[in-house]
């Protein structure tokens, strides 16, 4: 498959996050919907990390090391990702700096949207690389992979856009942020093809995948779930978590 066609498929798969962004802005979110959206985003990120990214890398490490060595490699990289996420979170301004004094809920929502967007941006970079090289090696497999990735990018777009819409009251900003997070996929593909082609190895890609899984798990568990509970709707947050997990399990199954 030619590079231009592969890049087009990768771009379309990435931009499917925008579909989630458009769906999110059709209904103006209140506290109940936002709490559910926080749980939904946490479910998306934690499930894709623990049920997809880590098991995929585990298969590679089990071939390269003993079971104990593979477990140690996974645990170390995962912990590194969580530590990196914790350090990056400390760099984000407090809620009041995002939304102004007296706007605590909006500030909390905006801070969560930023953390979620950054984590998904990191997740989409290696996803774009996967789509590109799969399509270049096997056009039919590349098309199926791109379709499956597009399916599970839709809930990722929802995860970014709902809290951003609540915080900014701007449909354009919320939908635009969802589209922007998906652009990391063709960006990752271009970087891989043009700049990193010689440096990319299975060890590097699998290591990066586990680090990103640690980042997303930390954001989901330490940022999104507490933020959802802070809105006083723990039931909505828990329900959203379950729905987000179910959506991502469907997307992961489609990738097989």
PDB file of C-alpha atoms in Angstrom:
ATOM      1  CA  UNK A   1       0.000   0.000   0.000  1.00  0.00           C
ATOM      2  CA  UNK A   2       1.378   3.413  -0.957  1.00  0.00           C
ATOM      3  CA  UNK A   3       2.429   5.813   1.805  1.00  0.00           C
ATOM      4  CA  UNK A   4      -0.141   8.439   0.814  1.00  0.00           C
ATOM      5  CA  UNK A   5      -3.041   5.999   1.056  1.00  0.00           C
ATOM      6  CA  UNK A   6      -1.777   4.544   4.337  1.00  0.00           C
ATOM      7  CA  UNK A   7      -1.429   8.039   5.793  1.00  0.00           C
ATOM      8  CA  UNK A   8      -4.976   8.903   4.652  1.00  0.00           C
ATOM      9  CA  UNK A   9      -6.376   5.820   6.392  1.00  0.00           C
ATOM     10  CA  UNK A  10      -4.388   6.621   9.540  1.00  0.00           C
ATOM     11  CA  UNK A  11      -5.665  10.215   9.496  1.00  0.00           C
ATOM     12  CA  UNK A  12      -9.292   9.132   9.104  1.00  0.00           C
ATOM     13  CA  UNK A  13      -8.914   6.685  11.998  1.00  0.00           C
ATOM     14  CA  UNK A  14      -7.437   9.433  14.177  1.00  0.00           C
ATOM     15  CA  UNK A  15     -10.048  12.032  13.269  1.00  0.00           C
ATOM     16  CA  UNK A  16     -12.823   9.701  14.384  1.00  0.00           C
ATOM     17  CA  UNK A  17     -12.217  11.200  17.837  1.00  0.00           C
ATOM     18  CA  UNK A  18     -14.009  14.204  16.350  1.00  0.00           C
ATOM     19  CA  UNK A  19     -17.158  12.094  15.963  1.00  0.00           C
ATOM     20  CA  UNK A  20     -17.141  11.662  19.731  1.00  0.00           C
ATOM     21  CA  UNK A  21     -16.580  15.386  20.097  1.00  0.00           C
ATOM     22  CA  UNK A  22     -19.590  16.193  17.915  1.00  0.00           C
ATOM     23  CA  UNK A  23     -21.788  13.753  19.815  1.00  0.00           C
ATOM     24  CA  UNK A  24     -20.705  15.306  23.116  1.00  0.00           C
ATOM     25  CA  UNK A  25     -21.796  18.834  22.208  1.00  0.00           C
ATOM     26  CA  UNK A  26     -25.302  17.860  21.102  1.00  0.00           C
ATOM     27  CA  UNK A  27     -26.495  18.006  24.723  1.00  0.00           C
ATOM     28  CA  UNK A  28     -25.418  20.691  27.175  1.00  0.00           C
ATOM     29  CA  UNK A  29     -23.907  18.861  30.177  1.00  0.00           C
ATOM     30  CA  UNK A  30     -24.971  19.497  33.768  1.00  0.00           C
ATOM     31  CA  UNK A  31     -23.392  18.194  36.954  1.00  0.00           C
ATOM     32  CA  UNK A  32     -24.939  14.734  36.594  1.00  0.00           C
ATOM     33  CA  UNK A  33     -23.787  14.265  32.991  1.00  0.00           C
ATOM     34  CA  UNK A  34     -20.350  15.669  33.738  1.00  0.00           C
ATOM     35  CA  UNK A  35     -19.852  13.304  36.682  1.00  0.00           C
ATOM     36  CA  UNK A  36     -20.811  10.439  34.389  1.00  0.00           C
ATOM     37  CA  UNK A  37     -18.446  11.720  31.710  1.00  0.00           C
ATOM     38  CA  UNK A  38     -15.561  11.808  34.197  1.00  0.00           C
ATOM     39  CA  UNK A  39     -16.239   8.185  35.110  1.00  0.00           C
ATOM     40  CA  UNK A  40     -16.634   7.321  31.417  1.00  0.00           C
ATOM     41  CA  UNK A  41     -13.246   8.853  30.586  1.00  0.00           C
ATOM     42  CA  UNK A  42     -11.630   6.986  33.478  1.00  0.00           C
ATOM     43  CA  UNK A  43     -13.181   3.725  32.299  1.00  0.00           C
ATOM     44  CA  UNK A  44     -11.922   4.323  28.751  1.00  0.00           C
ATOM     45  CA  UNK A  45      -8.367   5.078  29.822  1.00  0.00           C
ATOM     46  CA  UNK A  46      -7.937   2.431  32.516  1.00  0.00           C
ATOM     47  CA  UNK A  47      -9.526  -0.330  30.435  1.00  0.00           C
ATOM     48  CA  UNK A  48      -7.490   0.358  27.303  1.00  0.00           C
ATOM     49  CA  UNK A  49      -4.354   0.457  29.460  1.00  0.00           C
ATOM     50  CA  UNK A  50      -4.888  -2.747  31.435  1.00  0.00           C
ATOM     51  CA  UNK A  51      -6.853  -4.820  28.909  1.00  0.00           C
ATOM     52  CA  UNK A  52      -5.068  -3.841  25.689  1.00  0.00           C
ATOM     53  CA  UNK A  53      -1.754  -1.985  25.970  1.00  0.00           C
ATOM     54  CA  UNK A  54      -0.173  -3.962  28.818  1.00  0.00           C
ATOM     55  CA  UNK A  55      -1.248  -7.445  27.642  1.00  0.00           C
ATOM     56  CA  UNK A  56       0.022  -6.671  24.143  1.00  0.00           C
ATOM     57  CA  UNK A  57       3.426  -5.656  25.488  1.00  0.00           C
ATOM     58  CA  UNK A  58       3.453  -8.616  27.888  1.00  0.00           C
ATOM     59  CA  UNK A  59       3.319 -10.997  24.941  1.00  0.00           C
ATOM     60  CA  UNK A  60       6.453  -9.421  23.501  1.00  0.00           C
ATOM     61  CA  UNK A  61       8.374  -9.410  26.791  1.00  0.00           C
ATOM     62  CA  UNK A  62       7.457 -13.023  27.557  1.00  0.00           C
ATOM     63  CA  UNK A  63       9.192 -14.014  24.325  1.00  0.00           C
ATOM     64  CA  UNK A  64      12.291 -11.990  25.161  1.00  0.00           C
ATOM     65  CA  UNK A  65      12.648 -12.685  28.914  1.00  0.00           C
ATOM     66  CA  UNK A  66      11.728 -15.191  31.576  1.00  0.00           C
ATOM     67  CA  UNK A  67       8.256 -14.733  33.133  1.00  0.00           C
ATOM     68  CA  UNK A  68       9.839 -12.996  36.131  1.00  0.00           C
ATOM     69  CA  UNK A  69      11.931 -10.735  33.887  1.00  0.00           C
ATOM     70  CA  UNK A  70       8.929  -9.902  31.713  1.00  0.00           C
ATOM     71  CA  UNK A  71       6.874  -9.042  34.799  1.00  0.00           C
ATOM     72  CA  UNK A  72       9.670  -6.859  36.165  1.00  0.00           C
ATOM     73  CA  UNK A  73       9.996  -5.007  32.848  1.00  0.00           C
ATOM     74  CA  UNK A  74       6.254  -4.374  32.643  1.00  0.00           C
ATOM     75  CA  UNK A  75       5.966  -3.267  36.261  1.00  0.00           C
ATOM     76  CA  UNK A  76       8.962  -0.934  36.001  1.00  0.00           C
ATOM     77  CA  UNK A  77       7.772   0.750  32.805  1.00  0.00           C
ATOM     78  CA  UNK A  78       4.204   1.014  34.098  1.00  0.00           C
ATOM     79  CA  UNK A  79       5.407   2.585  37.348  1.00  0.00           C
ATOM     80  CA  UNK A  80       7.584   4.968  35.334  1.00  0.00           C
ATOM     81  CA  UNK A  81       4.517   6.102  33.407  1.00  0.00           C
ATOM     82  CA  UNK A  82       2.515   6.656  36.588  1.00  0.00           C
ATOM     83  CA  UNK A  83       5.364   8.634  38.140  1.00  0.00           C
ATOM     84  CA  UNK A  84       5.685  10.749  34.998  1.00  0.00           C
ATOM     85  CA  UNK A  85       1.930  11.437  35.040  1.00  0.00           C
ATOM     86  CA  UNK A  86       2.075  12.447  38.698  1.00  0.00           C
ATOM     87  CA  UNK A  87       4.925  14.873  37.973  1.00  0.00           C
ATOM     88  CA  UNK A  88       3.142  16.330  34.943  1.00  0.00           C
ATOM     89  CA  UNK A  89      -0.050  16.753  36.965  1.00  0.00           C
ATOM     90  CA  UNK A  90       1.861  18.880  39.460  1.00  0.00           C
ATOM     91  CA  UNK A  91       2.817  21.163  36.575  1.00  0.00           C
ATOM     92  CA  UNK A  92      -0.835  21.868  35.726  1.00  0.00           C
ATOM     93  CA  UNK A  93      -2.279  25.040  37.285  1.00  0.00           C
ATOM     94  CA  UNK A  94      -4.862  24.700  40.049  1.00  0.00           C
ATOM     95  CA  UNK A  95      -8.565  24.787  39.194  1.00  0.00           C
ATOM     96  CA  UNK A  96      -8.961  28.480  40.033  1.00  0.00           C
ATOM     97  CA  UNK A  97      -6.285  29.390  37.499  1.00  0.00           C
ATOM     98  CA  UNK A  98      -8.291  27.645  34.771  1.00  0.00           C
ATOM     99  CA  UNK A  99     -11.709  29.075  35.449  1.00  0.00           C
ATOM    100  CA  UNK A 100     -11.347  31.988  37.849  1.00  0.00           C
ATOM    101  CA  UNK A 101     -12.360  32.530  41.461  1.00  0.00           C
ATOM    102  CA  UNK A 102     -15.788  31.177  42.352  1.00  0.00           C
ATOM    103  CA  UNK A 103     -15.798  28.812  39.372  1.00  0.00           C
ATOM    104  CA  UNK A 104     -14.537  25.709  41.128  1.00  0.00           C
ATOM    105  CA  UNK A 105     -16.583  23.170  39.185  1.00  0.00           C
ATOM    106  CA  UNK A 106     -15.665  24.626  35.817  1.00  0.00           C
ATOM    107  CA  UNK A 107     -12.023  24.836  36.810  1.00  0.00           C
ATOM    108  CA  UNK A 108     -12.063  21.209  37.918  1.00  0.00           C
ATOM    109  CA  UNK A 109     -13.686  20.146  34.638  1.00  0.00           C
ATOM    110  CA  UNK A 110     -11.212  22.103  32.532  1.00  0.00           C
ATOM    111  CA  UNK A 111      -8.223  20.766  34.437  1.00  0.00           C
ATOM    112  CA  UNK A 112      -9.519  17.217  33.956  1.00  0.00           C
ATOM    113  CA  UNK A 113     -10.111  17.837  30.237  1.00  0.00           C
ATOM    114  CA  UNK A 114      -6.518  19.058  29.827  1.00  0.00           C
ATOM    115  CA  UNK A 115      -5.089  16.045  31.696  1.00  0.00           C
ATOM    116  CA  UNK A 116      -7.247  13.649  29.675  1.00  0.00           C
ATOM    117  CA  UNK A 117      -6.358  15.305  26.371  1.00  0.00           C
ATOM    118  CA  UNK A 118      -2.624  15.163  27.060  1.00  0.00           C
ATOM    119  CA  UNK A 119      -2.777  11.503  28.086  1.00  0.00           C
ATOM    120  CA  UNK A 120      -4.793  10.523  25.002  1.00  0.00           C
ATOM    121  CA  UNK A 121      -2.434  12.539  22.820  1.00  0.00           C
ATOM    122  CA  UNK A 122       0.441  10.383  24.071  1.00  0.00           C
ATOM    123  CA  UNK A 123      -1.649   7.264  23.542  1.00  0.00           C
ATOM    124  CA  UNK A 124      -2.541   8.177  19.947  1.00  0.00           C
ATOM    125  CA  UNK A 125       1.069   8.671  18.811  1.00  0.00           C
ATOM    126  CA  UNK A 126       2.038   4.960  18.964  1.00  0.00           C
ATOM    127  CA  UNK A 127      -1.439   4.041  17.711  1.00  0.00           C
ATOM    128  CA  UNK A 128      -0.740   6.010  14.529  1.00  0.00           C
ATOM    129  CA  UNK A 129       2.592   4.223  14.134  1.00  0.00           C
ATOM    130  CA  UNK A 130       0.827   0.861  14.488  1.00  0.00           C
ATOM    131  CA  UNK A 131      -1.756   1.734  11.838  1.00  0.00           C
ATOM    132  CA  UNK A 132       0.875   3.007   9.413  1.00  0.00           C
ATOM    133  CA  UNK A 133       3.200   0.023   9.568  1.00  0.00           C
ATOM    134  CA  UNK A 134       0.360  -2.504   9.633  1.00  0.00           C
ATOM    135  CA  UNK A 135      -1.099  -0.937   6.490  1.00  0.00           C
ATOM    136  CA  UNK A 136       2.267  -0.838   4.751  1.00  0.00           C
ATOM    137  CA  UNK A 137       2.883  -4.530   5.494  1.00  0.00           C
ATOM    138  CA  UNK A 138      -0.639  -5.852   4.789  1.00  0.00           C
ATOM    139  CA  UNK A 139      -3.248  -3.535   3.185  1.00  0.00           C
ATOM    140  CA  UNK A 140      -6.235  -5.620   4.304  1.00  0.00           C
ATOM    141  CA  UNK A 141      -5.000  -5.949   7.883  1.00  0.00           C
ATOM    142  CA  UNK A 142      -4.163  -2.231   7.905  1.00  0.00           C
ATOM    143  CA  UNK A 143      -7.700  -1.324   6.844  1.00  0.00           C
ATOM    144  CA  UNK A 144      -9.239  -3.563   9.523  1.00  0.00           C
ATOM    145  CA  UNK A 145      -6.900  -2.154  12.166  1.00  0.00           C
ATOM    146  CA  UNK A 146      -7.755   1.415  11.161  1.00  0.00           C
ATOM    147  CA  UNK A 147     -11.502   0.668  11.339  1.00  0.00           C
ATOM    148  CA  UNK A 148     -11.190  -0.898  14.794  1.00  0.00           C
ATOM    149  CA  UNK A 149      -9.079   2.020  16.049  1.00  0.00           C
ATOM    150  CA  UNK A 150     -11.648   4.464  14.651  1.00  0.00           C
ATOM    151  CA  UNK A 151     -14.372   2.665  16.618  1.00  0.00           C
ATOM    152  CA  UNK A 152     -12.600   3.006  19.936  1.00  0.00           C
ATOM    153  CA  UNK A 153     -11.459   6.566  19.191  1.00  0.00           C
ATOM    154  CA  UNK A 154     -15.082   7.741  19.332  1.00  0.00           C
ATOM    155  CA  UNK A 155     -15.428   7.262  23.123  1.00  0.00           C
ATOM    156  CA  UNK A 156     -11.988   8.843  23.533  1.00  0.00           C
ATOM    157  CA  UNK A 157     -13.334  11.956  21.793  1.00  0.00           C
ATOM    158  CA  UNK A 158     -16.293  11.975  24.176  1.00  0.00           C
ATOM    159  CA  UNK A 159     -13.921  11.721  27.135  1.00  0.00           C
ATOM    160  CA  UNK A 160     -12.113  14.905  26.099  1.00  0.00           C
ATOM    161  CA  UNK A 161     -15.004  17.024  24.851  1.00  0.00           C
ATOM    162  CA  UNK A 162     -17.695  16.626  27.551  1.00  0.00           C
ATOM    163  CA  UNK A 163     -15.707  18.186  30.446  1.00  0.00           C
ATOM    164  CA  UNK A 164     -14.294  20.847  28.101  1.00  0.00           C
ATOM    165  CA  UNK A 165     -17.796  21.798  26.921  1.00  0.00           C
ATOM    166  CA  UNK A 166     -18.966  22.022  30.538  1.00  0.00           C
ATOM    167  CA  UNK A 167     -16.034  24.238  31.470  1.00  0.00           C
ATOM    168  CA  UNK A 168     -15.962  26.589  28.474  1.00  0.00           C
ATOM    169  CA  UNK A 169     -19.597  26.458  27.290  1.00  0.00           C
ATOM    170  CA  UNK A 170     -18.133  26.428  23.779  1.00  0.00           C
ATOM    171  CA  UNK A 171     -19.208  23.713  21.355  1.00  0.00           C
ATOM    172  CA  UNK A 172     -16.471  24.717  18.907  1.00  0.00           C
ATOM    173  CA  UNK A 173     -13.690  24.384  21.490  1.00  0.00           C
ATOM    174  CA  UNK A 174     -14.980  21.039  22.760  1.00  0.00           C
ATOM    175  CA  UNK A 175     -15.354  19.482  19.306  1.00  0.00           C
ATOM    176  CA  UNK A 176     -12.078  21.041  18.140  1.00  0.00           C
ATOM    177  CA  UNK A 177     -10.170  19.546  21.073  1.00  0.00           C
ATOM    178  CA  UNK A 178     -11.529  16.099  20.230  1.00  0.00           C
ATOM    179  CA  UNK A 179     -10.380  16.455  16.615  1.00  0.00           C
ATOM    180  CA  UNK A 180      -6.984  17.766  17.744  1.00  0.00           C
ATOM    181  CA  UNK A 181      -6.320  14.788  20.033  1.00  0.00           C
ATOM    182  CA  UNK A 182      -6.895  12.476  17.066  1.00  0.00           C
ATOM    183  CA  UNK A 183      -4.377  14.348  14.907  1.00  0.00           C
ATOM    184  CA  UNK A 184      -1.656  12.747  17.037  1.00  0.00           C
ATOM    185  CA  UNK A 185      -2.188   9.548  15.041  1.00  0.00           C
ATOM    186  CA  UNK A 186      -1.170  10.863  11.607  1.00  0.00           C
ATOM    187  CA  UNK A 187       1.527  12.937  13.358  1.00  0.00           C
ATOM    188  CA  UNK A 188       2.934   9.783  14.908  1.00  0.00           C
ATOM    189  CA  UNK A 189       2.783   8.063  11.541  1.00  0.00           C
ATOM    190  CA  UNK A 190       4.658  10.868   9.774  1.00  0.00           C
ATOM    191  CA  UNK A 191       7.329  11.063  12.477  1.00  0.00           C
ATOM    192  CA  UNK A 192       7.785   7.314  12.394  1.00  0.00           C
ATOM    193  CA  UNK A 193       8.071   7.204   8.617  1.00  0.00           C
ATOM    194  CA  UNK A 194      10.256  10.252   8.114  1.00  0.00           C
ATOM    195  CA  UNK A 195      12.311  10.773  11.256  1.00  0.00           C
ATOM    196  CA  UNK A 196      12.226   7.711  13.477  1.00  0.00           C
ATOM    197  CA  UNK A 197      12.129   4.897  10.952  1.00  0.00           C
ATOM    198  CA  UNK A 198      15.625   3.672  11.812  1.00  0.00           C
ATOM    199  CA  UNK A 199      15.188   4.097  15.564  1.00  0.00           C
ATOM    200  CA  UNK A 200      11.879   2.247  15.870  1.00  0.00           C
ATOM    201  CA  UNK A 201      12.234  -1.249  17.232  1.00  0.00           C
ATOM    202  CA  UNK A 202       9.815  -3.663  18.913  1.00  0.00           C
ATOM    203  CA  UNK A 203      11.540  -2.992  22.246  1.00  0.00           C
ATOM    204  CA  UNK A 204      11.132   0.774  21.905  1.00  0.00           C
ATOM    205  CA  UNK A 205       7.497   0.625  20.784  1.00  0.00           C
ATOM    206  CA  UNK A 206       6.446  -1.864  23.464  1.00  0.00           C
ATOM    207  CA  UNK A 207       8.277   0.086  26.155  1.00  0.00           C
ATOM    208  CA  UNK A 208       6.600   3.319  25.078  1.00  0.00           C
ATOM    209  CA  UNK A 209       3.224   1.566  25.069  1.00  0.00           C
ATOM    210  CA  UNK A 210       3.573   0.429  28.697  1.00  0.00           C
ATOM    211  CA  UNK A 211       4.749   3.865  29.840  1.00  0.00           C
ATOM    212  CA  UNK A 212       1.692   5.430  28.172  1.00  0.00           C
ATOM    213  CA  UNK A 213      -0.518   2.819  29.876  1.00  0.00           C
ATOM    214  CA  UNK A 214       0.891   3.924  33.231  1.00  0.00           C
ATOM    215  CA  UNK A 215       0.218   7.574  32.388  1.00  0.00           C
ATOM    216  CA  UNK A 216      -3.393   6.911  31.393  1.00  0.00           C
ATOM    217  CA  UNK A 217      -4.066   4.721  34.430  1.00  0.00           C
ATOM    218  CA  UNK A 218      -2.786   7.444  36.742  1.00  0.00           C
ATOM    219  CA  UNK A 219      -4.894  10.134  35.052  1.00  0.00           C
ATOM    220  CA  UNK A 220      -7.994   7.947  35.249  1.00  0.00           C
ATOM    221  CA  UNK A 221      -7.540   6.842  38.857  1.00  0.00           C
ATOM    222  CA  UNK A 222      -5.979   9.959  40.411  1.00  0.00           C
ATOM    223  CA  UNK A 223      -7.594  12.755  38.375  1.00  0.00           C
ATOM    224  CA  UNK A 224     -10.837  11.737  36.669  1.00  0.00           C
ATOM    225  CA  UNK A 225     -12.535   9.508  39.249  1.00  0.00           C
ATOM    226  CA  UNK A 226     -11.904  11.900  42.187  1.00  0.00           C
ATOM    227  CA  UNK A 227     -13.111  14.810  40.024  1.00  0.00           C
ATOM    228  CA  UNK A 228     -16.328  12.947  39.179  1.00  0.00           C
ATOM    229  CA  UNK A 229     -16.970  12.100  42.829  1.00  0.00           C
ATOM    230  CA  UNK A 230     -16.332  15.734  43.784  1.00  0.00           C
ATOM    231  CA  UNK A 231     -19.453  16.720  41.853  1.00  0.00           C
ATOM    232  CA  UNK A 232     -21.513  14.845  44.436  1.00  0.00           C
ATOM    233  CA  UNK A 233     -22.735  12.212  41.976  1.00  0.00           C
ATOM    234  CA  UNK A 234     -20.806   9.037  42.845  1.00  0.00           C
ATOM    235  CA  UNK A 235     -23.467   6.828  41.266  1.00  0.00           C
ATOM    236  CA  UNK A 236     -23.228   8.679  37.956  1.00  0.00           C
ATOM    237  CA  UNK A 237     -19.445   8.508  38.039  1.00  0.00           C
ATOM    238  CA  UNK A 238     -19.487   4.764  38.727  1.00  0.00           C
ATOM    239  CA  UNK A 239     -22.086   4.153  36.007  1.00  0.00           C
ATOM    240  CA  UNK A 240     -20.020   6.181  33.546  1.00  0.00           C
ATOM    241  CA  UNK A 241     -16.952   4.139  34.465  1.00  0.00           C
ATOM    242  CA  UNK A 242     -18.791   0.927  33.657  1.00  0.00           C
ATOM    243  CA  UNK A 243     -20.077   2.246  30.322  1.00  0.00           C
ATOM    244  CA  UNK A 244     -16.622   3.526  29.342  1.00  0.00           C
ATOM    245  CA  UNK A 245     -15.049   0.177  30.190  1.00  0.00           C
ATOM    246  CA  UNK A 246     -17.682  -1.686  28.161  1.00  0.00           C
ATOM    247  CA  UNK A 247     -17.147   0.572  25.115  1.00  0.00           C
ATOM    248  CA  UNK A 248     -13.417   0.037  25.200  1.00  0.00           C
ATOM    249  CA  UNK A 249     -13.745  -3.745  25.609  1.00  0.00           C
ATOM    250  CA  UNK A 250     -15.871  -3.762  22.458  1.00  0.00           C
ATOM    251  CA  UNK A 251     -13.211  -1.723  20.647  1.00  0.00           C
ATOM    252  CA  UNK A 252     -10.414  -3.994  21.866  1.00  0.00           C
ATOM    253  CA  UNK A 253     -12.338  -7.082  20.715  1.00  0.00           C
ATOM    254  CA  UNK A 254     -12.745  -5.498  17.276  1.00  0.00           C
ATOM    255  CA  UNK A 255      -8.954  -5.123  17.018  1.00  0.00           C
ATOM    256  CA  UNK A 256      -8.398  -8.860  17.361  1.00  0.00           C
TER     257      UNK A 256
END
